[in-house]
Coordinates of C-alpha atoms in Angstrom, one line a residue:
Chain A
M1 CA -33.1 16.9 -40.3
A2 CA -35.2 19.9 -39.6
A3 CA -37.3 17.9 -37.2
K4 CA -34.3 16.7 -35.4
T5 CA -32.6 20.0 -34.9
R6 CA -35.9 21.5 -33.9
T7 CA -36.2 22.3 -30.3
D8 CA -38.9 21.7 -27.7
R9 CA -40.6 24.8 -28.9
A10 CA -44.1 24.3 -30.2
L11 CA -44.2 27.3 -32.5
P12 CA -45.2 26.8 -36.2
G13 CA -43.4 27.8 -39.3
F14 CA -39.9 26.6 -38.8
R15 CA -39.5 24.7 -42.1
L16 CA -41.3 27.3 -44.1
T17 CA -39.4 30.3 -42.9
L18 CA -36.0 28.6 -42.8
G19 CA -36.6 27.1 -46.2
F20 CA -37.5 30.5 -47.7
T21 CA -34.6 32.2 -45.9
V22 CA -32.1 29.7 -47.3
L23 CA -33.6 29.7 -50.8
Y24 CA -33.8 33.5 -51.1
L25 CA -30.3 33.9 -49.6
S26 CA -28.9 31.4 -52.1
L27 CA -30.6 32.9 -55.1
I28 CA -29.8 36.6 -54.4
V29 CA -26.5 36.4 -52.6
L30 CA -24.7 33.1 -52.6
I31 CA -25.0 31.9 -56.2
P32 CA -24.1 35.3 -57.7
L33 CA -21.1 35.5 -55.4
A34 CA -20.1 32.0 -56.5
A35 CA -20.3 33.1 -60.1
L36 CA -17.7 35.7 -59.3
V37 CA -15.3 33.3 -57.8
L38 CA -15.8 30.8 -60.7
H39 CA -15.2 33.5 -63.3
S40 CA -12.0 34.6 -61.7
A41 CA -11.0 30.9 -61.6
G42 CA -11.2 31.1 -65.4
L43 CA -7.7 32.6 -65.3
T44 CA -4.7 30.4 -64.5
A45 CA -2.8 31.2 -61.3
G46 CA -0.2 33.0 -63.3
Q47 CA -2.7 35.2 -65.3
W48 CA -4.5 35.9 -62.1
W49 CA -1.4 37.1 -60.3
D50 CA -0.4 39.2 -63.4
T51 CA -3.8 40.8 -63.4
V52 CA -3.9 41.9 -59.8
T53 CA -0.2 42.9 -59.7
N54 CA -0.4 44.8 -63.0
A55 CA 1.0 48.4 -62.4
R56 CA -2.3 50.1 -63.1
V57 CA -4.3 47.7 -60.9
A58 CA -1.7 47.8 -58.1
A59 CA -1.8 51.7 -58.2
S60 CA -5.6 51.6 -57.9
Y61 CA -5.5 49.2 -54.9
K62 CA -2.9 51.4 -53.3
L63 CA -4.9 54.5 -53.8
S64 CA -8.1 52.9 -52.5
I65 CA -6.4 51.5 -49.4
L66 CA -4.5 54.7 -48.6
T67 CA -7.4 57.1 -49.1
S68 CA -9.8 55.0 -47.1
L69 CA -7.3 54.3 -44.3
S70 CA -6.5 58.0 -43.9
A71 CA -10.2 58.9 -44.1
A72 CA -11.1 56.3 -41.5
F73 CA -8.3 57.6 -39.3
A74 CA -9.7 61.2 -39.6
N75 CA -13.1 59.8 -38.8
I76 CA -11.9 58.5 -35.4
F77 CA -11.2 62.1 -34.3
I78 CA -14.2 63.7 -35.9
G79 CA -16.5 60.8 -34.7
L80 CA -15.1 61.0 -31.1
L81 CA -15.7 64.7 -31.0
L82 CA -19.2 64.5 -32.3
A83 CA -20.2 61.6 -30.1
W84 CA -18.7 63.3 -27.0
V85 CA -20.5 66.6 -27.6
L86 CA -23.8 64.8 -28.4
V87 CA -23.7 62.6 -25.3
R88 CA -22.2 64.9 -22.7
Y89 CA -23.4 68.4 -23.5
R90 CA -26.6 70.2 -24.0
F91 CA -27.0 72.9 -26.6
P92 CA -29.8 74.2 -28.8
G93 CA -30.3 72.2 -32.0
K94 CA -28.7 69.1 -30.6
K95 CA -31.5 66.8 -31.8
I96 CA -31.2 68.1 -35.3
I97 CA -27.4 67.7 -35.3
D98 CA -27.9 64.2 -34.0
G99 CA -30.3 63.3 -36.8
L100 CA -28.1 64.9 -39.5
I101 CA -25.2 62.6 -38.5
D102 CA -27.0 59.8 -40.4
L103 CA -27.3 61.9 -43.6
P104 CA -24.3 60.1 -45.3
F105 CA -26.2 56.8 -44.9
A106 CA -29.4 58.2 -46.3
L107 CA -28.2 60.5 -49.1
P108 CA -27.7 58.6 -52.4
T109 CA -24.0 58.5 -53.1
A110 CA -24.3 60.1 -56.6
V111 CA -25.9 63.2 -55.0
A112 CA -23.1 63.3 -52.4
G113 CA -20.6 62.9 -55.2
I114 CA -21.7 65.8 -57.3
A115 CA -22.3 68.1 -54.3
L116 CA -18.8 67.4 -52.9
T117 CA -17.2 67.9 -56.3
T118 CA -18.9 71.3 -56.6
I119 CA -17.8 72.4 -53.2
Y120 CA -14.1 71.3 -53.6
A121 CA -13.7 72.1 -57.3
P122 CA -11.2 75.0 -58.0
N123 CA -14.2 77.4 -58.4
G124 CA -16.2 75.9 -55.5
W125 CA -17.0 77.3 -52.1
I126 CA -14.1 75.6 -50.4
G127 CA -12.0 74.7 -53.4
S128 CA -11.6 78.4 -54.3
L129 CA -10.1 79.1 -50.9
F130 CA -7.3 76.6 -51.4
E131 CA -6.7 77.2 -55.1
P132 CA -4.5 80.4 -54.5
L133 CA -2.4 78.3 -52.1
G134 CA -1.7 75.9 -54.9
I135 CA -3.7 73.1 -53.2
K136 CA -5.9 71.1 -55.5
I137 CA -8.7 69.3 -53.6
A138 CA -11.1 67.9 -56.2
Y139 CA -9.6 65.7 -58.8
S140 CA -6.8 64.7 -56.5
P141 CA -6.4 62.0 -53.8
L142 CA -7.2 64.7 -51.2
G143 CA -10.7 65.0 -52.7
I144 CA -11.2 61.2 -52.6
M145 CA -10.2 61.3 -48.9
L146 CA -12.7 64.1 -48.2
A147 CA -15.5 62.2 -49.9
L148 CA -14.7 59.1 -47.8
I149 CA -14.6 61.2 -44.6
F150 CA -18.2 62.3 -45.5
I151 CA -19.2 58.6 -46.1
G152 CA -17.5 57.3 -42.9
T153 CA -18.5 60.0 -40.4
P154 CA -21.7 58.1 -39.1
F155 CA -19.8 54.9 -38.5
V156 CA -17.6 56.1 -35.7
V157 CA -20.2 58.4 -34.1
R158 CA -22.8 55.6 -34.0
T159 CA -20.5 53.0 -32.6
V160 CA -19.0 55.3 -29.9
Q161 CA -22.3 57.1 -28.9
P162 CA -24.1 54.2 -27.2
V163 CA -20.9 53.1 -25.3
L164 CA -20.4 56.6 -24.1
Q165 CA -24.0 56.8 -23.0
E166 CA -23.8 53.6 -21.0
L167 CA -20.5 54.5 -19.4
E168 CA -20.9 54.6 -15.6
T169 CA -19.7 57.8 -14.0
D170 CA -18.5 56.0 -10.9
T171 CA -14.9 55.7 -12.0
E172 CA -14.8 59.2 -13.3
E173 CA -16.3 60.3 -9.9
A174 CA -13.6 58.4 -8.1
A175 CA -10.9 59.9 -10.3
A176 CA -12.3 63.4 -9.7
M177 CA -12.4 62.9 -6.0
L178 CA -8.8 61.7 -6.0
G179 CA -8.0 65.1 -7.6
A180 CA -7.4 64.0 -11.1
Y181 CA -7.7 66.7 -13.7
R182 CA -10.4 66.3 -16.3
W183 CA -8.0 65.7 -19.1
R184 CA -6.2 63.1 -17.1
S185 CA -9.4 61.3 -16.2
F186 CA -10.5 61.4 -19.8
L187 CA -7.2 59.8 -20.9
K188 CA -7.0 57.2 -18.1
V189 CA -10.6 56.4 -17.3
I190 CA -12.9 57.2 -20.3
L191 CA -10.7 56.7 -23.3
P192 CA -9.7 53.1 -22.5
E193 CA -13.4 52.2 -22.6
L194 CA -13.8 53.8 -26.0
I195 CA -10.9 52.1 -27.7
S196 CA -13.0 49.1 -28.8
P197 CA -15.9 51.0 -30.3
L198 CA -13.4 53.5 -31.9
L199 CA -11.6 50.6 -33.6
T200 CA -14.9 49.0 -34.7
G201 CA -16.0 52.3 -36.2
F202 CA -12.6 52.8 -37.9
A203 CA -12.8 49.3 -39.4
L204 CA -16.4 49.8 -40.6
A205 CA -15.5 53.2 -42.2
F206 CA -12.4 51.6 -43.8
A207 CA -14.3 48.7 -45.2
R208 CA -17.0 51.0 -46.6
G209 CA -14.4 53.3 -48.1
I210 CA -12.4 50.7 -49.9
G211 CA -15.4 49.7 -52.0
E212 CA -17.1 53.1 -52.2
Y213 CA -17.9 54.3 -55.7
G214 CA -20.7 56.8 -56.2
S215 CA -19.4 59.6 -53.9
V216 CA -15.8 59.2 -55.1
V217 CA -16.1 58.8 -58.8
F218 CA -17.1 62.4 -59.5
I219 CA -14.5 64.0 -57.3
S220 CA -11.6 61.7 -58.1
G221 CA -10.9 62.8 -61.7
N222 CA -10.2 59.2 -62.7
M223 CA -6.7 59.5 -64.0
P224 CA -5.1 56.0 -64.5
M225 CA -2.2 55.5 -62.1
K226 CA -3.1 58.7 -60.2
T227 CA -6.7 59.0 -59.1
E228 CA -8.3 55.8 -60.4
I229 CA -9.9 53.8 -57.5
A230 CA -10.1 50.0 -57.7
P231 CA -14.0 49.9 -58.1
L232 CA -13.7 52.2 -61.1
L233 CA -11.1 50.0 -62.7
I234 CA -13.5 47.0 -62.4
I235 CA -16.0 49.0 -64.5
T236 CA -13.3 49.9 -67.0
K237 CA -12.3 46.2 -67.4
L238 CA -16.0 45.3 -67.9
E239 CA -16.4 47.9 -70.6
Q240 CA -13.4 46.3 -72.4
Y241 CA -15.1 42.9 -72.1
E242 CA -12.3 41.7 -69.8
Y243 CA -14.7 39.8 -67.6
A244 CA -12.1 37.5 -65.9
Q245 CA -9.8 40.4 -65.1
A246 CA -12.7 42.4 -63.7
A247 CA -13.6 39.4 -61.6
A248 CA -10.0 38.9 -60.4
I249 CA -9.8 42.6 -59.3
A250 CA -13.2 42.2 -57.5
V251 CA -12.1 39.1 -55.7
V252 CA -9.2 40.9 -54.1
L253 CA -11.5 43.7 -53.1
L254 CA -14.0 41.2 -51.6
L255 CA -11.2 39.4 -49.7
I256 CA -10.1 42.7 -48.1
S257 CA -13.7 43.5 -47.0
F258 CA -14.3 39.9 -45.7
V259 CA -11.2 39.9 -43.6
L260 CA -12.3 43.2 -42.1
L261 CA -15.8 42.0 -41.5
L262 CA -14.6 38.8 -39.8
G263 CA -12.1 40.9 -37.7
I264 CA -14.9 43.2 -36.6
N265 CA -17.3 40.3 -35.7
F266 CA -14.5 38.5 -33.8
A267 CA -13.6 41.7 -31.9
Q268 CA -17.3 42.4 -31.1
R269 CA -18.0 38.9 -29.9
R270 CA -14.9 39.0 -27.7
S271 CA -15.8 42.4 -26.1
S272 CA -19.4 41.4 -25.6
R273 CA -18.3 38.2 -23.9
R274 CA -16.0 40.3 -21.7
S275 CA -18.7 42.7 -20.7
N276 CA -21.1 39.8 -20.0
A277 CA -18.5 38.2 -17.8
V278 CA -18.2 41.3 -15.7
Chain B
M1 CA -21.3 43.7 -41.0
A2 CA -22.7 46.2 -38.6
G3 CA -22.4 47.9 -41.9
I4 CA -25.0 50.4 -41.3
V5 CA -25.1 51.1 -37.6
T6 CA -28.7 52.1 -37.4
S7 CA -30.2 50.1 -34.6
P8 CA -32.6 52.3 -32.8
R9 CA -30.9 53.8 -29.9
A10 CA -32.6 54.1 -26.6
G11 CA -34.3 57.4 -25.9
E12 CA -32.6 60.7 -26.0
S13 CA -32.3 60.9 -22.2
S14 CA -28.9 62.6 -22.1
P15 CA -27.4 61.9 -18.7
V16 CA -27.1 65.0 -16.6
V17 CA -23.4 65.1 -15.9
P18 CA -22.6 66.4 -12.5
K19 CA -20.7 69.7 -12.5
H20 CA -17.4 68.4 -11.2
L21 CA -17.5 65.7 -13.9
T22 CA -17.7 68.1 -16.8
E23 CA -15.3 70.4 -18.5
P24 CA -14.8 74.1 -17.8
R25 CA -17.3 76.2 -19.6
I26 CA -14.8 77.5 -22.1
V27 CA -13.7 73.9 -23.1
R28 CA -17.3 72.9 -23.5
G29 CA -17.8 76.0 -25.7
I30 CA -14.8 75.2 -27.9
L31 CA -15.8 71.5 -28.3
I32 CA -19.4 72.3 -29.2
G33 CA -18.2 75.0 -31.6
A34 CA -15.8 72.5 -33.2
A35 CA -18.5 69.9 -33.5
L36 CA -20.9 72.3 -35.1
L37 CA -18.2 73.4 -37.5
M38 CA -17.5 69.8 -38.5
V39 CA -21.2 69.0 -39.0
G40 CA -21.5 72.3 -41.0
I41 CA -18.6 71.5 -43.3
I42 CA -19.1 67.8 -43.7
I43 CA -22.9 67.5 -43.8
V44 CA -24.7 70.8 -44.1
L45 CA -22.6 72.3 -46.8
P46 CA -23.3 69.5 -49.3
L47 CA -27.1 69.9 -48.6
L48 CA -26.9 73.7 -49.2
T49 CA -24.9 73.1 -52.4
V50 CA -27.6 70.8 -53.8
I51 CA -30.3 73.5 -53.1
T52 CA -28.4 76.5 -54.5
Q53 CA -27.1 74.7 -57.6
A54 CA -30.6 73.2 -58.3
L55 CA -32.1 76.7 -58.2
S56 CA -29.1 78.5 -59.9
K57 CA -31.0 78.9 -63.1
G58 CA -34.3 79.8 -61.5
W59 CA -37.5 78.0 -60.7
E60 CA -38.5 77.6 -64.3
A61 CA -35.4 75.7 -65.2
Y62 CA -35.7 73.7 -62.0
L63 CA -39.2 72.6 -62.8
S64 CA -38.6 71.9 -66.4
A65 CA -35.6 69.7 -65.5
L66 CA -38.0 67.6 -63.4
R67 CA -40.6 67.5 -66.2
E68 CA -38.2 66.2 -68.8
P69 CA -39.6 62.9 -70.2
E70 CA -36.2 61.2 -69.4
A71 CA -36.4 62.4 -65.8
L72 CA -39.9 61.1 -65.5
A73 CA -38.9 57.7 -67.0
A74 CA -36.0 57.5 -64.6
L75 CA -38.4 58.3 -61.7
R76 CA -40.8 55.6 -62.8
L77 CA -38.0 53.0 -63.0
T78 CA -36.7 54.0 -59.6
L79 CA -40.2 53.7 -58.1
L80 CA -40.7 50.4 -59.8
T81 CA -37.4 49.0 -58.5
A82 CA -38.1 50.0 -55.0
A83 CA -41.7 48.6 -55.3
I84 CA -40.2 45.2 -56.0
A85 CA -37.1 45.2 -53.9
V86 CA -38.5 46.5 -50.7
P87 CA -41.5 44.1 -50.3
L88 CA -39.4 41.1 -51.2
N89 CA -36.6 42.0 -48.9
S90 CA -39.1 42.7 -46.1
L91 CA -40.7 39.3 -46.6
F92 CA -37.3 37.7 -46.4
G93 CA -36.5 39.8 -43.3
L94 CA -39.6 38.5 -41.6
A95 CA -39.0 34.9 -42.5
A96 CA -35.3 35.0 -41.5
A97 CA -36.1 36.7 -38.2
W98 CA -38.8 34.2 -37.4
A99 CA -36.6 31.2 -38.2
L100 CA -33.6 32.7 -36.4
T101 CA -35.2 34.0 -33.2
K102 CA -38.1 31.6 -32.5
F103 CA -36.1 28.3 -33.0
R104 CA -32.7 26.9 -32.0
F105 CA -30.7 25.1 -34.7
R106 CA -27.2 24.5 -35.7
G107 CA -25.5 26.9 -38.1
K108 CA -27.4 29.9 -36.8
N109 CA -24.4 32.1 -36.5
V110 CA -23.2 31.3 -40.0
L111 CA -26.6 32.2 -41.3
V112 CA -26.6 35.6 -39.5
T113 CA -23.1 36.3 -41.0
L114 CA -24.2 35.4 -44.5
I115 CA -27.2 37.7 -44.3
D116 CA -24.9 40.6 -43.5
L117 CA -22.6 39.7 -46.4
P118 CA -24.0 42.2 -49.0
F119 CA -23.0 45.1 -46.7
A120 CA -19.4 44.0 -47.0
V121 CA -19.5 43.9 -50.8
S122 CA -18.5 47.0 -52.9
P123 CA -21.5 48.3 -54.8
V124 CA -19.6 47.9 -58.1
V125 CA -18.9 44.2 -57.2
S126 CA -22.6 43.8 -56.4
G127 CA -23.5 44.8 -59.9
L128 CA -20.6 42.8 -61.4
I129 CA -21.7 39.5 -60.0
Y130 CA -25.0 39.7 -61.9
V131 CA -23.3 40.7 -65.1
L132 CA -21.1 37.6 -64.7
L133 CA -24.1 35.4 -64.0
F134 CA -26.5 36.7 -66.6
G135 CA -24.4 38.6 -69.2
A136 CA -23.9 37.6 -72.8
Q137 CA -20.6 35.8 -72.0
S138 CA -22.0 33.8 -69.0
F139 CA -23.0 30.2 -68.8
I140 CA -26.7 30.9 -69.3
G141 CA -26.2 34.0 -71.5
P142 CA -26.7 32.2 -74.8
W143 CA -29.8 30.5 -73.6
L144 CA -31.3 33.8 -72.3
A145 CA -30.5 35.4 -75.6
A146 CA -32.1 32.5 -77.6
H147 CA -35.3 33.0 -75.5
N148 CA -35.2 36.7 -75.8
I149 CA -34.9 37.3 -72.1
K150 CA -33.1 40.4 -71.2
I151 CA -31.7 40.7 -67.6
I152 CA -28.5 42.6 -67.9
F153 CA -28.8 46.2 -69.4
A154 CA -32.5 45.9 -68.6
A155 CA -34.9 46.5 -65.7
P156 CA -34.6 42.9 -64.2
G157 CA -30.8 43.4 -63.7
I158 CA -31.4 46.7 -62.0
V159 CA -34.0 45.2 -59.7
L160 CA -31.7 42.2 -58.9
A161 CA -28.7 44.4 -58.1
T162 CA -30.9 46.6 -55.9
M163 CA -32.2 43.6 -54.1
F164 CA -28.7 42.5 -53.4
V165 CA -27.5 45.8 -51.9
T166 CA -30.6 46.2 -49.8
F167 CA -30.8 42.6 -48.8
P168 CA -29.9 42.8 -45.1
F169 CA -31.8 46.0 -44.1
V170 CA -35.1 44.6 -42.8
A171 CA -33.6 41.3 -41.4
R172 CA -31.0 43.1 -39.4
E173 CA -33.5 45.4 -37.8
L174 CA -35.9 42.5 -37.0
I175 CA -33.5 39.9 -35.7
P176 CA -32.3 41.8 -32.6
L177 CA -35.8 43.1 -32.0
M178 CA -37.5 39.7 -32.1
E179 CA -34.6 38.2 -30.1
S180 CA -35.2 40.6 -27.3
Q181 CA -38.9 39.9 -27.3
G182 CA -38.5 36.1 -26.8
V183 CA -41.1 33.5 -27.5
Q184 CA -43.4 33.6 -24.5
D185 CA -46.2 35.6 -26.2
E186 CA -46.3 33.3 -29.2
E187 CA -46.1 30.2 -27.1
A188 CA -49.0 31.4 -25.0
A189 CA -51.1 32.0 -28.2
V190 CA -50.3 28.5 -29.4
I191 CA -51.3 27.0 -26.1
L192 CA -54.6 28.9 -26.3
G193 CA -55.2 27.3 -29.7
A194 CA -54.1 29.9 -32.2
R195 CA -52.5 28.6 -35.4
G196 CA -49.5 29.6 -37.5
W197 CA -50.5 32.6 -39.5
R198 CA -52.8 33.9 -36.8
V199 CA -50.1 33.8 -34.2
F200 CA -47.9 35.9 -36.4
R201 CA -50.6 38.4 -37.4
K202 CA -52.2 38.8 -34.0
V203 CA -49.2 38.4 -31.6
T204 CA -45.9 39.0 -33.4
L205 CA -46.8 41.6 -35.9
P206 CA -48.1 44.2 -33.4
N207 CA -44.9 43.8 -31.4
I208 CA -42.6 44.4 -34.3
K209 CA -44.5 46.7 -36.6
W210 CA -42.4 49.8 -35.9
G211 CA -39.2 47.9 -36.2
L212 CA -40.4 46.5 -39.5
L213 CA -41.4 49.9 -40.8
Y214 CA -38.0 51.3 -39.7
G215 CA -36.2 48.6 -41.7
M216 CA -38.4 49.1 -44.7
I217 CA -37.8 52.9 -44.7
L218 CA -34.0 52.4 -44.6
C219 CA -34.3 49.7 -47.3
N220 CA -36.3 52.0 -49.5
A221 CA -33.9 54.9 -49.1
R222 CA -31.0 52.7 -50.3
A223 CA -33.1 51.1 -53.0
M224 CA -34.0 54.4 -54.6
G225 CA -30.6 55.9 -54.2
E226 CA -28.3 53.0 -55.2
F227 CA -25.8 54.1 -57.8
G228 CA -22.7 51.9 -58.2
A229 CA -24.4 48.5 -58.4
V230 CA -27.1 49.7 -60.7
S231 CA -24.6 51.6 -62.9
V232 CA -22.8 48.4 -63.7
V233 CA -25.9 46.4 -64.8
S234 CA -28.0 49.2 -66.4
G235 CA -26.3 49.9 -69.7
H236 CA -27.4 53.6 -69.4
I237 CA -30.0 53.6 -72.0
R238 CA -31.8 56.9 -71.7
G239 CA -35.4 56.8 -71.0
E240 CA -35.3 53.1 -70.6
T241 CA -32.7 51.7 -68.1
N242 CA -31.8 54.9 -66.2
T243 CA -32.8 55.3 -62.6
L244 CA -32.7 58.7 -60.9
P245 CA -29.1 58.4 -59.7
L246 CA -28.0 57.4 -63.2
H247 CA -29.9 60.2 -64.8
I248 CA -28.1 62.6 -62.4
E249 CA -24.8 61.2 -63.6
I250 CA -25.6 61.6 -67.2
L251 CA -26.8 65.2 -66.8
Y252 CA -23.7 66.1 -64.7
N253 CA -21.3 64.6 -67.3
E254 CA -23.0 66.6 -70.0
Y255 CA -22.4 69.8 -67.9
Q256 CA -26.1 70.3 -67.3
F257 CA -25.3 71.1 -63.7
A258 CA -28.5 72.9 -62.8
A259 CA -30.6 70.0 -64.2
A260 CA -28.4 67.4 -62.5
F261 CA -28.8 69.1 -59.1
A262 CA -32.6 69.6 -59.7
V263 CA -33.0 65.9 -60.0
A264 CA -30.5 65.4 -57.1
S265 CA -32.7 67.6 -55.0
L266 CA -35.5 65.1 -55.3
L267 CA -33.3 62.4 -53.9
M268 CA -32.1 64.7 -51.2
L269 CA -35.7 65.3 -50.1
L270 CA -36.1 61.6 -49.9
A271 CA -33.0 61.4 -47.7
V272 CA -34.2 64.1 -45.4
A273 CA -37.7 62.6 -45.2
T274 CA -36.0 59.2 -44.4
L275 CA -34.0 60.8 -41.5
I276 CA -37.1 62.5 -40.1
A277 CA -39.1 59.3 -40.2
K278 CA -36.2 57.4 -38.7
S279 CA -35.9 59.7 -35.7
L280 CA -39.7 59.6 -35.1
L281 CA -39.7 55.8 -35.3
E282 CA -36.7 55.6 -32.9
I283 CA -38.7 57.4 -30.3
R284 CA -41.6 55.0 -30.8
I285 CA -39.4 51.9 -30.7
A286 CA -37.5 53.1 -27.6
G287 CA -40.9 53.8 -25.9
G288 CA -42.2 50.4 -27.0
S289 CA -39.3 48.4 -25.7
R290 CA -39.4 50.3 -22.4
K291 CA -43.0 49.2 -22.1
H292 CA -42.0 45.7 -22.9
E293 CA -39.4 45.6 -20.1
H294 CA -41.8 46.6 -17.3

């Protein structure tokens, strides 16, 4: 079959590299993921439904979804601001700031987790400012959201930045010549071009946030029904040897991420086809 | 998933925006100020916290936290894990990129999507799948136990979970890079009589070496810093199955904050070094691809 699908190209190594790719992919990714699906199939449909709709599980999904949605929403504005300033303006230290944007990708999540908890705890640098106002940041959903904002920041910046860089200034020029105010030409000319990367960045940040563990688990406080995120509940179920239940909770989490992933891929393919057509 | 949006961006040639197309000075000032404030609060503050907390009990305490036998054991396991996961995933990345970019075949898009899959999986789920596959309750669990093979709650499980979460890093750097370089160079070499391995070593490798290194550095950063996936499979046996991130968690939960941050500062240094290496490589890669275009 390989020989048949092989093209006119005379390069060597097709069977070897494709064979290794498929083998390694199967061993490391596909078979273990299949084990997860099989394990959750150990439950009957009724048990499965009871597991994932159990009050504590439902509360954890709700918390994970709401905190990562709101964090990703905040990331849209923070990301747009940072991308704009980095692409359009010059200021001292710009390169360093640009490099620092990727820190949340590079910093191990456990390090981020304990650092953020220390900052936002009632006696921390920022937590102590809000404590007198009666606002609790660490050990509350607000703290979870802030940790997810940290994790999600690079996603929006790095999807918007290249688009903003490539943006032709012709239309802006025309708008300016026609006497449009800056703000108006931003809204009417620039922003529409950025909607697609902003949404992609939003979806990426959301998908990452919903499964995030390390940076959240320290700051969340982990109170069942209140500040217990879905990934943590999986670990709790594992520690109680409830393997099938852990698998069931995980499958729902996986499905949410896969739907997001497919949506992003679909949207990107569509927008790249559109820009190719132009 | 474009999970980690790290593809090298083209050089830092910030376009000079004509005056009538930019904002009034005061607006620019406010926006730059707001951006700096955001970066300060979101990114710089955590870094400063790690440093000040790590040194809160002085240099003596800092160094002794790093010299603990358990910290050293965790460091060894972290290095070992990365030393296995990074080369294997790099080999995979090279093979996958070669097959996907030098040949045409059906099912290519599916393969690319599957390679990205681990980025869409929660770290906790990444660990869970190996527990379900190799744990005591699993299908092969009894057989493994009978043969005295320990995977879960032992180093092999940690390595496997790390391989899973770092799986796409090298492949997703190399695939677009090799795609953009086409096949002409390799085909010419074949016509001139070069064979398989030689074509790769003499023609392909020089073209992709910086991209490969870039992917490996990102892969390594994640491999050494992974927490969630490793936490599920490790069993947290002190001095035996703790990596550096897990060691940090244990110290923190025991209220040994200064020691936890001291160990954390090591991983922070790794992150900063990774970012610096990444920026330097981006300049090289951007330069290289510009040369390629002309």
